[in-house]
Short mmCIF file of C-alpha atoms and ligand atoms in Angstrom, two decimals:
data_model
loop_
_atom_site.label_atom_id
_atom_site.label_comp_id
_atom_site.label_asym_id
_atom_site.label_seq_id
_atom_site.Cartn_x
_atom_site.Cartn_y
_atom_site.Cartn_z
CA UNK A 1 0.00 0.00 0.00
CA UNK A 2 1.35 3.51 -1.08
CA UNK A 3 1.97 5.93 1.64
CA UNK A 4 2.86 9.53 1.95
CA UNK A 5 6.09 10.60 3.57
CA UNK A 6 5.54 14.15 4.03
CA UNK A 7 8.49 17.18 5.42
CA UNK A 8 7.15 20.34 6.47
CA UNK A 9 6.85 23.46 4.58
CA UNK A 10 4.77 26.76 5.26
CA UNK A 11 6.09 29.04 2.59
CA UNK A 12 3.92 27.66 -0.67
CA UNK A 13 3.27 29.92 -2.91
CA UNK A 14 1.81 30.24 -6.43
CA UNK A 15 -1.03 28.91 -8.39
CA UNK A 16 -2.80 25.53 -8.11
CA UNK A 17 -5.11 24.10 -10.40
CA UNK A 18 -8.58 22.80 -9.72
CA UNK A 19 -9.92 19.07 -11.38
CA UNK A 20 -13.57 18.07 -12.06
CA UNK A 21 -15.72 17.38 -9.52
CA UNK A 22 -15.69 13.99 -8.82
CA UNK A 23 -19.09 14.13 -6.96
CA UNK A 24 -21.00 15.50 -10.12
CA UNK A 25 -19.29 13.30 -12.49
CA UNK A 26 -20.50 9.67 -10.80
CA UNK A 27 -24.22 10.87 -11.19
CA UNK A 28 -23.56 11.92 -14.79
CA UNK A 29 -21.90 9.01 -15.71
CA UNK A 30 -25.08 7.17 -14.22
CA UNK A 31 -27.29 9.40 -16.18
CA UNK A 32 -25.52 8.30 -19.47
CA UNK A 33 -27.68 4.90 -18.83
CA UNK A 34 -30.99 6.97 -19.42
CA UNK A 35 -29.83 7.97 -22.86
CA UNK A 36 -29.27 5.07 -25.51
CA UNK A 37 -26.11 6.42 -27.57
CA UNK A 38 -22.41 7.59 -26.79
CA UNK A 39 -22.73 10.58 -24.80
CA UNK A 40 -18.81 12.21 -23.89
CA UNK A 41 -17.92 14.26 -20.59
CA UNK A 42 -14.92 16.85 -20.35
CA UNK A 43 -12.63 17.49 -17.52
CA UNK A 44 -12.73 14.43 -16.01
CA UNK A 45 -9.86 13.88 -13.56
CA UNK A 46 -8.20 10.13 -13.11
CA UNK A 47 -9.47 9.00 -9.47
CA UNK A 48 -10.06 5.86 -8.39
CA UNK A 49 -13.47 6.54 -7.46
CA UNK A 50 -14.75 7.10 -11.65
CA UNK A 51 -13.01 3.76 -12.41
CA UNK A 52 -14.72 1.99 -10.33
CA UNK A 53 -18.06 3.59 -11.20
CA UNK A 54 -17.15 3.02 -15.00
CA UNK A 55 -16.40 -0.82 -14.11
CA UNK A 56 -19.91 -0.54 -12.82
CA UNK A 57 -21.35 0.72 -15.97
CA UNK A 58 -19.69 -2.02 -18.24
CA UNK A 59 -20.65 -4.59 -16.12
CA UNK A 60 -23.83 -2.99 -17.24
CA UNK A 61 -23.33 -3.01 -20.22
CA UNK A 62 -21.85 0.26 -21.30
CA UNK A 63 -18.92 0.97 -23.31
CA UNK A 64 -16.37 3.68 -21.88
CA UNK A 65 -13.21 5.02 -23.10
CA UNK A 66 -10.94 7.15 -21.20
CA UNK A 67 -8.16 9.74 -22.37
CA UNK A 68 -6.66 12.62 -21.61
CA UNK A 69 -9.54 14.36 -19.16
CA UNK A 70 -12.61 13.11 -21.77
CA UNK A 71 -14.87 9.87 -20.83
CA UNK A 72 -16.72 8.41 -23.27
CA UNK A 73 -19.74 6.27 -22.28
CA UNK A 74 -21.90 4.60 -24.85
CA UNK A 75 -25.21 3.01 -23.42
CA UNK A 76 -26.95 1.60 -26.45
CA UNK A 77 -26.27 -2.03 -25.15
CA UNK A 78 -27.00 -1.64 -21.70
CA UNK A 79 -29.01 -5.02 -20.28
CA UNK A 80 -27.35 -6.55 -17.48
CA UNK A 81 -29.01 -4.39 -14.68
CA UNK A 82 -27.09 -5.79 -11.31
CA UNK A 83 -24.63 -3.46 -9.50
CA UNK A 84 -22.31 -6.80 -7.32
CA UNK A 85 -21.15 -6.26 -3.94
CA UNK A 86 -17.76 -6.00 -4.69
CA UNK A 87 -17.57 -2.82 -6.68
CA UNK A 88 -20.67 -1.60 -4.29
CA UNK A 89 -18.63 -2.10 -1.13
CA UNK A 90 -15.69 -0.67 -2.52
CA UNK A 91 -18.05 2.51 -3.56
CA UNK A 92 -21.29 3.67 -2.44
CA UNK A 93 -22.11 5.91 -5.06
CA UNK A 94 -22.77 2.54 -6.88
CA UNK A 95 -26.55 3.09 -5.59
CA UNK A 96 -26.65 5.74 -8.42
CA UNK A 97 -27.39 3.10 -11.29
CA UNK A 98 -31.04 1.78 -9.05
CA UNK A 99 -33.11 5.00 -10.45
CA UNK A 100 -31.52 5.07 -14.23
CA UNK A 101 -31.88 1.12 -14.71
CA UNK A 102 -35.06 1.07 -13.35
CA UNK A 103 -36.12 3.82 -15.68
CA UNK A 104 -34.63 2.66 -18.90
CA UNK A 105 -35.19 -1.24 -17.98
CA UNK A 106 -37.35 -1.36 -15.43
CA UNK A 107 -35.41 -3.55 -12.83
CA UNK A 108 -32.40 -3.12 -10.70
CA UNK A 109 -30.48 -5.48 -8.46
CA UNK A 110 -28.09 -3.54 -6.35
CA UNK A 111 -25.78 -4.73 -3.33
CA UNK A 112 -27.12 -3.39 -0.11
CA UNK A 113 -24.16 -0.94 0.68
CA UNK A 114 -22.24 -1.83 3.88
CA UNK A 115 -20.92 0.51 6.85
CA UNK A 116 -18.56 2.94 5.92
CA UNK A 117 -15.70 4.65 8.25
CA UNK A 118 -17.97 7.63 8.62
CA UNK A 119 -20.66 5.94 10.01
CA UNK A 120 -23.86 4.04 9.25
CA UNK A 121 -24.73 5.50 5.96
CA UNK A 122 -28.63 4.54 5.13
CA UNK A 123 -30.19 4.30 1.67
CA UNK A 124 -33.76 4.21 2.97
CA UNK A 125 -34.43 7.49 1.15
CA UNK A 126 -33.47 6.39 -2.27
CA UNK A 127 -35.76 3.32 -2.15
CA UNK A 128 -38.69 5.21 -0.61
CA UNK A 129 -38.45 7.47 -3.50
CA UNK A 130 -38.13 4.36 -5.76
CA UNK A 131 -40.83 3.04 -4.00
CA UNK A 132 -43.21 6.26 -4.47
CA UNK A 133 -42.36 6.10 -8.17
CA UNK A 134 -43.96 2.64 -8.43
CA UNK A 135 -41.33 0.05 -7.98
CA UNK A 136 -41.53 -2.70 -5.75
CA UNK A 137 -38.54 -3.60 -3.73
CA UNK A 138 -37.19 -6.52 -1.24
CA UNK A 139 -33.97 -6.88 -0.01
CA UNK A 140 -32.41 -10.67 -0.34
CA UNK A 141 -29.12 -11.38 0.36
CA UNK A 142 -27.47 -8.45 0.95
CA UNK A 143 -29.30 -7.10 -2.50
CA UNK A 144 -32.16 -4.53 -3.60
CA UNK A 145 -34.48 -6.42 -5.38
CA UNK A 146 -36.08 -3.43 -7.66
CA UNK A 147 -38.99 -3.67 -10.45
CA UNK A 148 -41.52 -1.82 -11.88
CA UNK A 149 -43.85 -2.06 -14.74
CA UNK A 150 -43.30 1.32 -16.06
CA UNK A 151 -42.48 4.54 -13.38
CA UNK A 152 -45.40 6.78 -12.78
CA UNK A 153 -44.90 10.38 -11.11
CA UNK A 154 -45.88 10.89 -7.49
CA UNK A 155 -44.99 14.22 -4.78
CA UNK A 156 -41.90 13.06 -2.94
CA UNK A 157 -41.45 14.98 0.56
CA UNK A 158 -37.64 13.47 1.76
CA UNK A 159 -37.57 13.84 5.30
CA UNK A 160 -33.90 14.81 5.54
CA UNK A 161 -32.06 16.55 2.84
CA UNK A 162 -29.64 13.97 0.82
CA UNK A 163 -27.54 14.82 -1.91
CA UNK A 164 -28.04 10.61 -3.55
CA UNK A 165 -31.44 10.54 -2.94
CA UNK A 166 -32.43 13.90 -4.64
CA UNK A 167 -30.12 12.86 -7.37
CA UNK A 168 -31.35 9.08 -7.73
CA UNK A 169 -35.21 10.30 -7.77
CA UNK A 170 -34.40 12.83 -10.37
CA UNK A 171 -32.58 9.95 -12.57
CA UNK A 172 -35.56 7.78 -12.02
CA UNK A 173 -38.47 10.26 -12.64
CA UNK A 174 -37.13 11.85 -15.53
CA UNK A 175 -38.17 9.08 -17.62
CA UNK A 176 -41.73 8.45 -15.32
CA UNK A 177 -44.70 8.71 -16.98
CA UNK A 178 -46.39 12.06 -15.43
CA UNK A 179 -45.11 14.74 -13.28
CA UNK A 180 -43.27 14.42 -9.81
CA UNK A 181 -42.43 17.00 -7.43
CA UNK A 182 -39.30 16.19 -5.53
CA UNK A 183 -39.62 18.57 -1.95
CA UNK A 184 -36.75 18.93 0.70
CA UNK A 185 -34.73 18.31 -2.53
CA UNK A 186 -30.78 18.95 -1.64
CA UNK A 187 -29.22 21.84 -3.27
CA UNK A 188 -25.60 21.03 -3.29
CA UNK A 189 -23.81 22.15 -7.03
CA UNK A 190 -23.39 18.33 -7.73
CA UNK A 191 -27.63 18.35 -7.69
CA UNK A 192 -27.54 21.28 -9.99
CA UNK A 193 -24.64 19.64 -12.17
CA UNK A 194 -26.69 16.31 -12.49
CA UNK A 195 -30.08 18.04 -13.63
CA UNK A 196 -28.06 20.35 -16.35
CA UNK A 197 -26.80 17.24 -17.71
CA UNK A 198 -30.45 15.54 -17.77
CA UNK A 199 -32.07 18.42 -19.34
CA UNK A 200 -29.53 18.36 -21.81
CA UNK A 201 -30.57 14.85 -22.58
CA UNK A 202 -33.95 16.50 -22.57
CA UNK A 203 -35.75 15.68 -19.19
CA UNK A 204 -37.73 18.66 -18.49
CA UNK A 205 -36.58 19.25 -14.39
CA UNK A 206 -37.46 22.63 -13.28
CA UNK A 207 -36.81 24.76 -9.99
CA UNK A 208 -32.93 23.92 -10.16
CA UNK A 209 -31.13 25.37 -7.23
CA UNK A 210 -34.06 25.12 -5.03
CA UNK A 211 -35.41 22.76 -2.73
CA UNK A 212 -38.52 21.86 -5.05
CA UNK A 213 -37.94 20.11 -8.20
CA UNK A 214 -40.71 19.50 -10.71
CA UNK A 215 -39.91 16.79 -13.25
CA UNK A 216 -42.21 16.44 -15.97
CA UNK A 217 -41.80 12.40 -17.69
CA UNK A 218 -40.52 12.37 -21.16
CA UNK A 219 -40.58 9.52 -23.51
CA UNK A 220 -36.68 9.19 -24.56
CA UNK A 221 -33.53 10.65 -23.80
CA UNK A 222 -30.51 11.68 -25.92
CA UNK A 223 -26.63 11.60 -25.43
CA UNK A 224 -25.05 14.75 -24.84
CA UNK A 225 -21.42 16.26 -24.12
CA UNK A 226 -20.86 18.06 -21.29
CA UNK A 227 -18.08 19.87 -19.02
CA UNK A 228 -17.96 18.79 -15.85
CA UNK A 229 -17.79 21.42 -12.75
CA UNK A 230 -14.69 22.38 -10.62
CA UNK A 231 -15.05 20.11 -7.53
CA UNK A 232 -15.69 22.47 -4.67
CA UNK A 233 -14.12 20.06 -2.09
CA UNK A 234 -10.77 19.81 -3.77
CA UNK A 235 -10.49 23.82 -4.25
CA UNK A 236 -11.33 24.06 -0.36
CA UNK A 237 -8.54 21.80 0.39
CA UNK A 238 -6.44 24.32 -1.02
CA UNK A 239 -8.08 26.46 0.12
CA UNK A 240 -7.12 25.69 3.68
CA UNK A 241 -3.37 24.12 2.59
CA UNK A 242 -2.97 28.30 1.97
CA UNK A 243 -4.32 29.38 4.76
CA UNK A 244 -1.91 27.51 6.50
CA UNK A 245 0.85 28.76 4.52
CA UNK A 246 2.50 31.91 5.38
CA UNK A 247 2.91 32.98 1.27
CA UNK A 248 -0.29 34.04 -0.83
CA UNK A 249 -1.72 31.01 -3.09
CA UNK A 250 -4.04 31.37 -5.98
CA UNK A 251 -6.40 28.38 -6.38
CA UNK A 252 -7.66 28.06 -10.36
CA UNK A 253 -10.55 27.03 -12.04
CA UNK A 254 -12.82 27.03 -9.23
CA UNK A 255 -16.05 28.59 -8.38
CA UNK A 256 -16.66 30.80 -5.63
CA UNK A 257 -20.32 30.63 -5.69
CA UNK A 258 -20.19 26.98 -4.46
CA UNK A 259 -17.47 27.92 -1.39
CA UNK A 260 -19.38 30.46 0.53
CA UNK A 261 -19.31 28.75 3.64
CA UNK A 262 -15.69 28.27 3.65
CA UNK A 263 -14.92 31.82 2.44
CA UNK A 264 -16.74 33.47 4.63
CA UNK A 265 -15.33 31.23 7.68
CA UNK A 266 -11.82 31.79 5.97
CA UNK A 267 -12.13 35.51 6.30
CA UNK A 268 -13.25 34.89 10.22
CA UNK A 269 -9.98 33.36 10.69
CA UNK A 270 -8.30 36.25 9.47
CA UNK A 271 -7.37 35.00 5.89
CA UNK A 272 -7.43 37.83 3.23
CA UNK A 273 -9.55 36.79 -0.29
CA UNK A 274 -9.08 38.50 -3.73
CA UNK A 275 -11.98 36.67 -6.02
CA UNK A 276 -11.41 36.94 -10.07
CA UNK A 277 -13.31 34.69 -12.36
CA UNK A 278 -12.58 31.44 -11.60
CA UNK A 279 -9.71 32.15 -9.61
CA UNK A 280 -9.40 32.69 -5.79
CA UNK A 281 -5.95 34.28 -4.15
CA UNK A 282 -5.72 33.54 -0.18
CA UNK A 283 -3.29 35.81 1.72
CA UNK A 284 -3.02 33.88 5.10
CA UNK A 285 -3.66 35.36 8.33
CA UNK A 286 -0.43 36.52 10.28
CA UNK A 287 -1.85 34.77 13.40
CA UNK A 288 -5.01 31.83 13.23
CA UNK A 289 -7.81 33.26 14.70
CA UNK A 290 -10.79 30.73 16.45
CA UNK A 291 -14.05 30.40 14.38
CA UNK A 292 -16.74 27.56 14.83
CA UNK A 293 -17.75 25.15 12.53
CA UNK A 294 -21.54 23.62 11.90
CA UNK A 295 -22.14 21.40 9.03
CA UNK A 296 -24.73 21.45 7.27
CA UNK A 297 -26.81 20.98 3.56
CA UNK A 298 -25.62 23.07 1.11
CA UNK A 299 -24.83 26.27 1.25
CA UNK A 300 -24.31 26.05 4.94
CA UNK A 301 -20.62 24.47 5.77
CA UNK A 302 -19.87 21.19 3.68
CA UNK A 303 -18.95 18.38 5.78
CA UNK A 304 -16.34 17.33 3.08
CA UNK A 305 -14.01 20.04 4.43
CA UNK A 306 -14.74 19.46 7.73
CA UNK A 307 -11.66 17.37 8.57
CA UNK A 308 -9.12 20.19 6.73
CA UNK A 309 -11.03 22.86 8.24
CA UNK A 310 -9.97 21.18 12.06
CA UNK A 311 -6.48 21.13 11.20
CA UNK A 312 -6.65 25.09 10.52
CA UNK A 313 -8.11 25.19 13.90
CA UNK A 314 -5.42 23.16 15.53
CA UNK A 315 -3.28 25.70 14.72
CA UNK A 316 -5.51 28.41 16.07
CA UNK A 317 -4.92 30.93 18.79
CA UNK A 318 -7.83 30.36 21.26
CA UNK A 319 -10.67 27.37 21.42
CA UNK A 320 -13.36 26.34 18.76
CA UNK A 321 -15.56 23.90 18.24
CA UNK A 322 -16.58 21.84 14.66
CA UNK A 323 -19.69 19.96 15.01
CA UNK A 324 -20.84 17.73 12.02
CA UNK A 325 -24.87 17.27 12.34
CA UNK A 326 -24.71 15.26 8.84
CA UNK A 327 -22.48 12.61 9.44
CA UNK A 328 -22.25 12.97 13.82
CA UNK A 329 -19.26 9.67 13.76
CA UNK A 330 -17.16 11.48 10.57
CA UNK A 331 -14.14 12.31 13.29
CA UNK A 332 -11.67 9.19 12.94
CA UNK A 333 -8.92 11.94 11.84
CA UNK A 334 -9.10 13.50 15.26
CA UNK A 335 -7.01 10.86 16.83
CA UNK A 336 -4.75 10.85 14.18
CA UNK A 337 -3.64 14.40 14.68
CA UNK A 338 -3.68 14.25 18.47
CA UNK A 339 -0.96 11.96 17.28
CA UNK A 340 0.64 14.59 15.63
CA UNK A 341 0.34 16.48 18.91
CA UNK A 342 -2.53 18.50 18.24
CA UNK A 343 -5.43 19.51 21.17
CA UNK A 344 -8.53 17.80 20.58
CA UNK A 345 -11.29 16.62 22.27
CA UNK A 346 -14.90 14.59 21.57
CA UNK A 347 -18.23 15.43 22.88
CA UNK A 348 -20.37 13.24 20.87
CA UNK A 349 -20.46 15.33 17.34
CA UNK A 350 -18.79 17.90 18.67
CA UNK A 351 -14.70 18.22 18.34
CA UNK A 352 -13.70 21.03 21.28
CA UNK A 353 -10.10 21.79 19.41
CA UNK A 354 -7.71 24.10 21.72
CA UNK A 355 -4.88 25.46 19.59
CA UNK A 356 -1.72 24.55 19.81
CA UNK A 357 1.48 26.50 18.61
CA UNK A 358 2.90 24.06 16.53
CA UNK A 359 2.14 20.15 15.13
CA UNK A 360 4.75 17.93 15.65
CA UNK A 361 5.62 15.16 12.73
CA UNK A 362 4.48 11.06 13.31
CA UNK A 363 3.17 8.19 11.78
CA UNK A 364 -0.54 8.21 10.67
CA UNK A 365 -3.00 6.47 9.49
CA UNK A 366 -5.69 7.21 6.54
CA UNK A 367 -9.12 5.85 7.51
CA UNK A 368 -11.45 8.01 4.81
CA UNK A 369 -11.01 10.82 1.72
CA UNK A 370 -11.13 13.95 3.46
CA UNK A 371 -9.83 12.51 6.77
CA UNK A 372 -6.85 11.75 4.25
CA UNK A 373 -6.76 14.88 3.29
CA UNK A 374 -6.90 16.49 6.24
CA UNK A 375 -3.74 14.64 7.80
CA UNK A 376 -1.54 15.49 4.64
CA UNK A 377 -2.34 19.14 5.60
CA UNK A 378 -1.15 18.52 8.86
CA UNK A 379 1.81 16.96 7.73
CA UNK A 380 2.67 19.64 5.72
CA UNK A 381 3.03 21.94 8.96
CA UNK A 382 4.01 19.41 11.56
CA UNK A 383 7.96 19.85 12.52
CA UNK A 384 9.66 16.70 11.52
CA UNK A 385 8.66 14.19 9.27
CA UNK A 386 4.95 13.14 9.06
CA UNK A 387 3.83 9.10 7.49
CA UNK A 388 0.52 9.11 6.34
CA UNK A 389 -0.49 5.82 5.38
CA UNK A 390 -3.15 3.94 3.35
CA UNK A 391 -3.35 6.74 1.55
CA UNK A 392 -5.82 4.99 -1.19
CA UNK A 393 -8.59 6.84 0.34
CA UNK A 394 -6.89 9.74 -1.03
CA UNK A 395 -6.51 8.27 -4.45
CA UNK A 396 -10.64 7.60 -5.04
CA UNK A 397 -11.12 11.37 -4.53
CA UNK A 398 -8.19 13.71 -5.77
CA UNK A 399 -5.89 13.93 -9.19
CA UNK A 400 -2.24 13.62 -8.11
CA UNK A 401 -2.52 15.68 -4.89
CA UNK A 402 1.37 15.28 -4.05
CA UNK A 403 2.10 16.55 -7.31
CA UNK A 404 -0.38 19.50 -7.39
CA UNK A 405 0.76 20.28 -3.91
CA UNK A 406 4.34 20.04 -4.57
CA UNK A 407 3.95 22.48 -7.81
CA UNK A 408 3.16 25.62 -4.89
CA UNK A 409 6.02 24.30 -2.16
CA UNK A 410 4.82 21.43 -0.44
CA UNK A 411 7.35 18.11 -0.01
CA UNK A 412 5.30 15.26 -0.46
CA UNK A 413 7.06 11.82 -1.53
CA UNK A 414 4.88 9.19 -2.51
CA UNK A 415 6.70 5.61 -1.55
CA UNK A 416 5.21 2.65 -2.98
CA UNK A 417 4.40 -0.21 -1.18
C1 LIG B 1 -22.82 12.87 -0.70
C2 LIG B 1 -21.35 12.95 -1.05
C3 LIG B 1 -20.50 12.97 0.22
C4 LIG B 1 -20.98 14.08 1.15
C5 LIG B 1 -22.48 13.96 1.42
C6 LIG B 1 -23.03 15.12 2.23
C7 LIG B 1 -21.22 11.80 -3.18
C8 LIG B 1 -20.76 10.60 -3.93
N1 LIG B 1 -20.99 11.79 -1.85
O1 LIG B 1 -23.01 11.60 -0.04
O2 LIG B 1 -19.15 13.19 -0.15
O3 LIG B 1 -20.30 13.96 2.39
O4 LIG B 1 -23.19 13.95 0.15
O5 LIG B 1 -22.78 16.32 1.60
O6 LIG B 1 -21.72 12.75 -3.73
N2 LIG B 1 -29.32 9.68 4.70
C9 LIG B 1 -30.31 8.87 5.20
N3 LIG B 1 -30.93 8.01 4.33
C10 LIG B 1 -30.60 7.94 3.01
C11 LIG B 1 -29.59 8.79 2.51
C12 LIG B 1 -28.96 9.65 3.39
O7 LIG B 1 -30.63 8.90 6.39
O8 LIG B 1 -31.21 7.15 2.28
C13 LIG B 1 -28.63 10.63 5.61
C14 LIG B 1 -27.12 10.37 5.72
O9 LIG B 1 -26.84 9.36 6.67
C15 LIG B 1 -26.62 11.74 6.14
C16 LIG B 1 -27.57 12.69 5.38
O10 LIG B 1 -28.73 11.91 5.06
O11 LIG B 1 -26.81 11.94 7.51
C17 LIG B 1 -27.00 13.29 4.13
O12 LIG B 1 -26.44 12.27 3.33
P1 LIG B 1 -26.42 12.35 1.73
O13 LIG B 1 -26.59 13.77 1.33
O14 LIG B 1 -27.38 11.36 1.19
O15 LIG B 1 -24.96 11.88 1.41
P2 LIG B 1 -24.50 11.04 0.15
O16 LIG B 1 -25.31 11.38 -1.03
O17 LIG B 1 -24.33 9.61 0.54
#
């Protein structure tokens, strides 16, 4: 297993480029089922993550080519509709082929995803939405069972707001016969990114942006190219890698509109912003100052940048708090930087982090994506040298971080193992 051996440095400087989002691109490379043809996406980074998801689709079915930031994914032979427990537990975005296959074939036998490391992770929303559509579903060994004789629109109230169930019922009803109405729908980008590409096709989803979709059935779908979106959650990573710098770094081809949260609580920690385009230059703060964190649905504070956002705090002069109210277990990188001497302590969701005036350099361990992310920070600051292993969880969500990293200062080794 690869792992990171990381030295400090806190003068980076420069500019750092942004990849696709990998969160929008697994529902659009579901939504290429609904639309028999070869439909192509653009700026596509290499992650683990889409190659699982397109090992998915040709089990499917599906024919996909890869090169040079373009996927191509043609869906004319699609007729295997199973999703097996071994690319399913490796991935739980896997769940996004149950609403497309049931629309375009009109049955779906998915794994039953497992636990994850941050936390019990329910799908009861997607197959209630399934369910209000008109399929019928039973789980058998470790499977959804899905069917339906053709989908028929229905009002869908979700009790809590989920980013795979919004997107799943959207994938599903676009191709109902009739109208739904989708309420409590999440607004995240990826949401936003995932009904572009579907009216593209041309579904007819209205209300984008908002928290009631309206989805008016259409007969057939069409294959479409389409650019993917900057991934939010990579560019805040940076985002916070230069606020712990002590050098201004410009982070390219992102979108501000979708980092509100983070820029504002940026600026409460002192950081300096200067927004152009697509570009964002941070000019760090002299001295950390304390700000707390509360995650929540989009636009409110992502819970993807929760992890990097605590090891900003570590370093903070004074206490704060980071509380995650969407996944309450998502802290197994806090004992991984008390390791690296940080201050931090639990109260059920609730990480009470006391700064400390420096990190100092160990051996860690990797248990998730961000959490992954969030140590290499920290081990980009510590004194000494920092390990971070089993960094794979880094590989399923970002391009070449030690390279992108290392291109504004940072002196990350990757050692094979
Ligand atoms: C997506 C993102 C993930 C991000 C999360 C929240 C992808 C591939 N993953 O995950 O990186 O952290 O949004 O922004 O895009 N819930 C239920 N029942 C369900 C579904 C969800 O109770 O059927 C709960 C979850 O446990 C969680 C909350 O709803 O507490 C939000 O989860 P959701 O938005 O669905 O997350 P994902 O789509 O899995």
């Amino acid at each position: 297993m690869d792992k990171f051996i990381i030295e400090p440095n806190r003068n980076l400087s420069g500019d750092i480029h942004v990849s696709g989002a990998k969160n929008a691109i697994l529902p659009a490379m579901a939504a290429c089922l609904l639309a028999p043809g070869k439909s192509i996406l653009h700026n596509v980074p290499d992650l683990i993550d889409l190659k699982t998801m397109a090992h998915l689709l040709r089990v499917i079915g599906a024919r996909i080519e890869y090169e040079n930031g373009i996927m191509s994914i043609d869906s004319k032979d699609v007729c295997y509709p199973e999703a097996p427990y071994e690319l399913v537990s490796k991935m739980r975005a896997s769940i996004y082929v149950l609403g497309p296959l049931l629309a375009r074939l009109g049955k779906a036998r998915v794994s039953f995803p497992g636990g994850c490391a941050i936390g019990t992770r329910p799908v009861d929303l997607h197959l209630k939405a399934m369910e209000a559509l008109g399929a019928k579903i039973n789980i058998d060994h470790g499977y959804i069972n899905a069917q339906t004789e053709g989908l028929t629109g229905a009002d869908i109230h979700f009790e809590k707001s989920s980013v795979g169930a919004t997107i799943n019922a959207l994938m599903a009803a676009v191709l109902a016969h009739g109208t739904t109405n989708l309420y409590n729908a999440a607004m995240e980008p990826e949401v936003d990114s995932t009904i572009d590409i579907l009216n593209k096709m041309g579904a007819k989803i209205s209300g984008k942006s908002t928290t009631t979709l309206c989805i008016k059935g259409v007969d057939d779908l069409f294959p479409v190219q389409m650019d993917m979106i900057p991934d939010r959650i990579e560019a805040g990573t940076f985002l916070i890698a230069a606020a712990l710098s002590t050098q201004p770094v410009r982070v390219c081809n992102c979108t501000a509109d979708h980092l509100t949260a983070l820029l504002d609580k940026l600026r409460e920690s002192g950081c300096e912003l200067e927004i152009e385009s697509n570009k964002i230059r941070l000019y760090p703060a002299k001295r950390i100052k304390t700000t707390n964190i509360l995650t929540l649905p989009y636009p409110g504070f992502p819970t993807d940048l929760q992890a990097q956002f605590t090891v900003l705090m570590s370093l903070a002069d004074g206490i704060s708090y980071v509380e995650d109210t969407i996944f309450p277990d998502r802290f197994m990188h806090v004992a991984e930087l008390n390791r690296l001497q940080a201050d931090i302590t639990m109260q059920r969701n609730i990480a009470c982090i006391k700064g400390v005036k420096k990190l100092n350099g160990a051996e860690v361990m990797a248990t998730d994506l961000r959490a992954s992310a969030a140590l290499v920070l920290a081990g980009m600051v510590a004194e000494g040298s920092t390990t971070v292993s089993r960094i794979y969880h880094i590989d399923r969500g970002y391009d070449k971080i030690e390279q992108k990293l290392n291109s504004i200062g940072a002196k990350i080794r990757r050692e094979k193992g």
